[in-house]
Short mmCIF file of C-alpha atoms in Angstrom, two decimals:
data_model
loop_
_atom_site.label_atom_id
_atom_site.label_comp_id
_atom_site.label_asym_id
_atom_site.label_seq_id
_atom_site.Cartn_x
_atom_site.Cartn_y
_atom_site.Cartn_z
CA MET A 349 9.26 30.21 7.81
CA LYS A 350 8.46 26.68 8.91
CA LYS A 351 5.40 25.06 7.34
CA SER A 352 2.84 23.19 9.39
CA LYS A 353 2.34 19.46 8.86
CA THR A 354 -0.96 20.21 7.14
CA GLN A 355 0.70 22.64 4.73
CA GLN A 356 3.54 20.17 4.05
CA LYS A 357 1.00 17.46 3.29
CA LYS A 358 -0.87 19.82 0.96
CA THR A 359 2.35 20.75 -0.86
CA HIS A 360 3.35 17.08 -1.12
CA ARG A 361 -0.01 16.24 -2.64
CA SER A 362 0.04 19.25 -5.00
CA LEU A 363 3.44 18.23 -6.33
CA LEU A 364 2.26 14.67 -6.97
CA HIS A 365 -0.89 15.79 -8.75
CA ALA A 366 1.03 18.34 -10.84
CA ALA A 367 3.56 15.66 -11.81
CA ALA A 368 0.77 13.25 -12.75
CA GLN A 369 -0.98 15.90 -14.84
CA LEU A 370 2.13 17.10 -16.69
CA MET A 371 3.74 13.70 -17.21
CA GLY A 372 0.41 12.24 -18.29
CA GLU A 373 0.11 14.94 -20.96
CA GLN A 374 3.74 15.35 -22.06
CA GLY A 375 5.59 12.21 -20.97
CA PHE A 376 8.18 11.49 -18.33
CA TYR A 377 11.21 12.86 -20.15
CA ALA A 378 9.54 16.00 -21.54
CA VAL A 379 8.74 17.44 -18.11
CA SER A 380 11.27 19.02 -15.77
CA MET A 381 11.22 19.22 -12.00
CA THR A 382 11.00 23.02 -12.35
CA GLN A 383 7.88 22.75 -14.50
CA ILE A 384 6.27 20.46 -11.93
CA ALA A 385 7.14 22.87 -9.10
CA GLN A 386 5.67 25.80 -11.04
CA ALA A 387 2.47 23.87 -11.82
CA ALA A 388 2.12 23.05 -8.12
CA GLY A 389 2.67 26.68 -7.16
CA VAL A 390 5.93 26.18 -5.27
CA GLY A 391 9.48 27.38 -5.82
CA SER A 392 11.91 25.44 -7.97
CA ALA A 393 14.06 24.49 -4.99
CA THR A 394 11.08 23.47 -2.83
CA ILE A 395 10.27 20.41 -4.92
CA TYR A 396 13.62 18.86 -3.95
CA LYS A 397 12.70 19.09 -0.26
CA TYR A 398 9.90 16.63 -1.02
CA PHE A 399 11.19 14.56 -3.95
CA ALA A 400 14.76 13.93 -5.05
CA SER A 401 13.83 13.01 -8.62
CA LYS A 402 11.04 12.49 -11.13
CA GLU A 403 11.25 8.77 -10.36
CA ALA A 404 10.48 9.60 -6.73
CA LEU A 405 7.44 11.57 -7.89
CA VAL A 406 6.15 8.61 -9.89
CA SER A 407 6.62 6.27 -6.95
CA GLY A 408 5.14 8.85 -4.57
CA PHE A 409 2.01 9.17 -6.69
CA PHE A 410 1.31 5.44 -6.42
CA GLU A 411 2.12 5.47 -2.69
CA LEU A 412 -0.38 8.29 -2.19
CA SER A 413 -3.05 6.55 -4.29
CA VAL A 414 -2.75 3.29 -2.35
CA HIS A 415 -2.75 5.03 1.03
CA GLU A 416 -5.80 7.11 0.07
CA ALA A 417 -7.61 3.97 -1.07
CA LEU A 418 -6.72 2.18 2.19
CA GLU A 419 -7.91 5.17 4.23
CA ALA A 420 -11.19 5.34 2.31
CA VAL A 421 -11.88 1.64 2.86
CA GLN A 422 -10.95 1.75 6.54
CA ALA A 423 -13.16 4.81 7.11
CA ASN A 424 -16.32 2.88 6.26
CA SER A 425 -18.20 2.11 9.45
CA GLU A 426 -19.61 -1.10 7.92
CA LEU A 427 -16.19 -2.61 7.11
CA ALA A 428 -16.45 -5.21 9.88
CA GLN A 429 -19.53 -6.71 8.20
CA PHE A 430 -17.70 -7.35 4.91
CA THR A 431 -16.18 -10.70 4.02
CA LEU A 432 -12.49 -10.94 3.23
CA ALA A 433 -13.20 -11.14 -0.51
CA GLU A 434 -15.51 -8.11 -0.31
CA ARG A 435 -12.86 -6.09 1.51
CA LEU A 436 -10.21 -6.99 -1.05
CA GLN A 437 -12.52 -6.14 -3.95
CA TRP A 438 -13.57 -2.89 -2.35
CA LEU A 439 -9.92 -1.92 -1.87
CA LEU A 440 -9.10 -2.62 -5.51
CA ASP A 441 -12.22 -0.83 -6.76
CA THR A 442 -11.34 2.19 -4.62
CA LEU A 443 -7.74 2.22 -5.85
CA LEU A 444 -8.85 2.11 -9.49
CA GLN A 445 -11.28 4.99 -8.80
CA HIS A 446 -8.35 7.02 -7.39
CA LEU A 447 -6.24 6.23 -10.46
CA GLN A 448 -8.98 6.90 -13.06
CA PRO A 449 -8.54 10.70 -13.28
CA HIS A 450 -4.81 10.13 -13.94
CA ARG A 451 -5.12 7.20 -16.33
CA ALA A 452 -2.75 8.75 -18.91
CA PHE A 453 -0.11 9.16 -16.20
CA VAL A 454 -0.61 5.59 -14.97
CA GLN A 455 -0.20 4.36 -18.56
CA MET A 456 2.97 6.44 -18.96
CA ALA A 457 4.37 5.05 -15.70
CA HIS A 458 3.45 1.51 -16.73
CA ASP A 459 5.21 1.89 -20.08
CA LEU A 460 8.25 3.42 -18.40
CA LEU A 461 8.46 0.56 -15.90
CA HIS A 462 8.04 -2.00 -18.68
CA ARG A 463 11.16 -0.58 -20.34
CA SER A 464 13.11 -0.09 -17.08
CA PRO A 465 11.69 -2.41 -14.38
CA LEU A 466 14.09 -1.30 -11.64
CA LEU A 467 13.45 2.40 -12.19
CA LEU A 468 11.40 2.73 -9.00
CA GLY A 469 13.37 0.28 -6.91
CA ALA A 470 13.11 -3.35 -5.90
CA SER A 471 9.50 -3.32 -4.72
CA TRP A 472 6.25 -1.87 -5.98
CA PRO A 473 5.17 1.45 -4.48
CA ALA A 474 3.08 0.95 -1.34
CA GLN A 475 3.76 -2.79 -1.37
CA ALA A 476 4.37 -2.85 2.39
CA ALA A 477 1.11 -1.01 3.14
CA LEU A 478 -0.88 -3.43 0.97
CA GLN A 479 0.84 -6.43 2.56
CA GLN A 480 0.16 -5.24 6.10
CA GLN A 481 -3.51 -4.53 5.45
CA VAL A 482 -4.12 -7.86 3.74
CA GLU A 483 -2.33 -9.73 6.53
CA ALA A 484 -4.52 -7.94 9.11
CA TRP A 485 -7.68 -8.80 7.18
CA LEU A 486 -6.54 -12.42 6.85
CA GLN A 487 -5.98 -12.53 10.61
CA GLU A 488 -9.48 -11.15 11.22
CA ALA A 489 -11.04 -13.62 8.76
CA GLU A 490 -9.18 -16.48 10.44
CA ALA A 491 -10.29 -15.37 13.92
CA ALA A 492 -13.91 -15.12 12.71
CA GLY A 493 -13.77 -18.64 11.24
CA GLU A 494 -14.28 -17.30 7.71
CA ILE A 495 -11.08 -19.00 6.52
CA PRO A 496 -9.12 -21.92 7.96
CA SER A 497 -5.94 -21.34 9.95
CA CYS A 498 -3.28 -19.99 7.65
CA HIS A 499 0.44 -20.02 8.47
CA PHE A 500 1.51 -18.23 5.31
CA LYS A 501 -0.30 -14.90 5.70
CA PRO A 502 2.86 -12.85 4.91
CA PHE A 503 3.19 -14.71 1.61
CA LEU A 504 -0.47 -14.00 0.77
CA GLY A 505 0.03 -10.32 1.59
CA THR A 506 2.94 -10.16 -0.83
CA LEU A 507 0.96 -12.08 -3.44
CA PHE A 508 -1.95 -9.63 -3.12
CA ALA A 509 0.39 -6.65 -3.59
CA ASP A 510 1.68 -8.21 -6.81
CA TYR A 511 -1.88 -9.06 -7.85
CA THR A 512 -2.87 -5.42 -7.30
CA TRP A 513 -0.29 -4.17 -9.77
CA ALA A 514 -1.30 -6.90 -12.23
CA VAL A 515 -4.91 -5.70 -11.95
CA VAL A 516 -3.77 -2.13 -12.68
CA THR A 517 -1.96 -3.43 -15.77
CA TYR A 518 -5.09 -5.28 -16.91
CA TRP A 519 -7.23 -2.19 -16.20
CA LEU A 520 -4.99 -0.07 -18.42
CA GLN A 521 -5.63 -2.45 -21.33
CA ASP A 522 -9.37 -2.77 -20.68
CA GLN A 523 -11.27 -1.00 -23.46
CA SER A 524 -14.73 -2.21 -22.38
CA ALA A 525 -17.38 0.31 -21.37
CA GLU A 526 -16.60 1.51 -17.84
CA GLN A 527 -13.88 -1.19 -17.64
CA THR A 528 -16.45 -3.92 -16.99
CA GLN A 529 -13.93 -6.59 -17.97
CA THR A 530 -11.73 -5.48 -15.08
CA THR A 531 -14.72 -5.77 -12.75
CA GLN A 532 -15.36 -9.30 -14.06
CA LEU A 533 -11.69 -10.18 -13.54
CA LEU A 534 -11.91 -9.03 -9.92
CA ASP A 535 -15.15 -10.92 -9.32
CA LEU A 536 -13.78 -14.17 -10.72
CA SER A 537 -10.27 -14.02 -9.28
CA LEU A 538 -11.22 -12.90 -5.77
CA ASP A 539 -13.77 -15.69 -5.51
CA VAL A 540 -10.89 -18.14 -5.70
#
């Protein structure tokens, strides 16, 4: 029986959330693909139709989180009234809110990547989506006269994607109440 796109999306999401939950609790190596499939309520073979490996699940979780954050920001009807810095801060705040319930998983993934930096491939998950959105916002800010003409927008998009993952790293280490130090970091660095 062929699944609808909506059902496939739901299964994809369930697998990612089950992986984040189990790996966050037990660690990357202690969890099997079969356990993740069972926790998501799908058959053991079904998981491989969506993800070839546990590494793909880790990468997929971050892809989903970034895309959900981008969708949430873009869905706001008042987005056009925000400055470039406000849009960037809102995107980062939204991403961190999406990651918060899975903080233990994000920490596990961070530690894993620290030991094996090429585990997920040559680029950060969702790097291209972040780059494209930032480049579009830079173009809009330039057209509105908010920033001067900029011929290196692709470089800034790449820089922001790297900055995003650096912020996530800082956020993981932030022990302040409600991660207020991360908020201060965003305020100060985005004002530059």
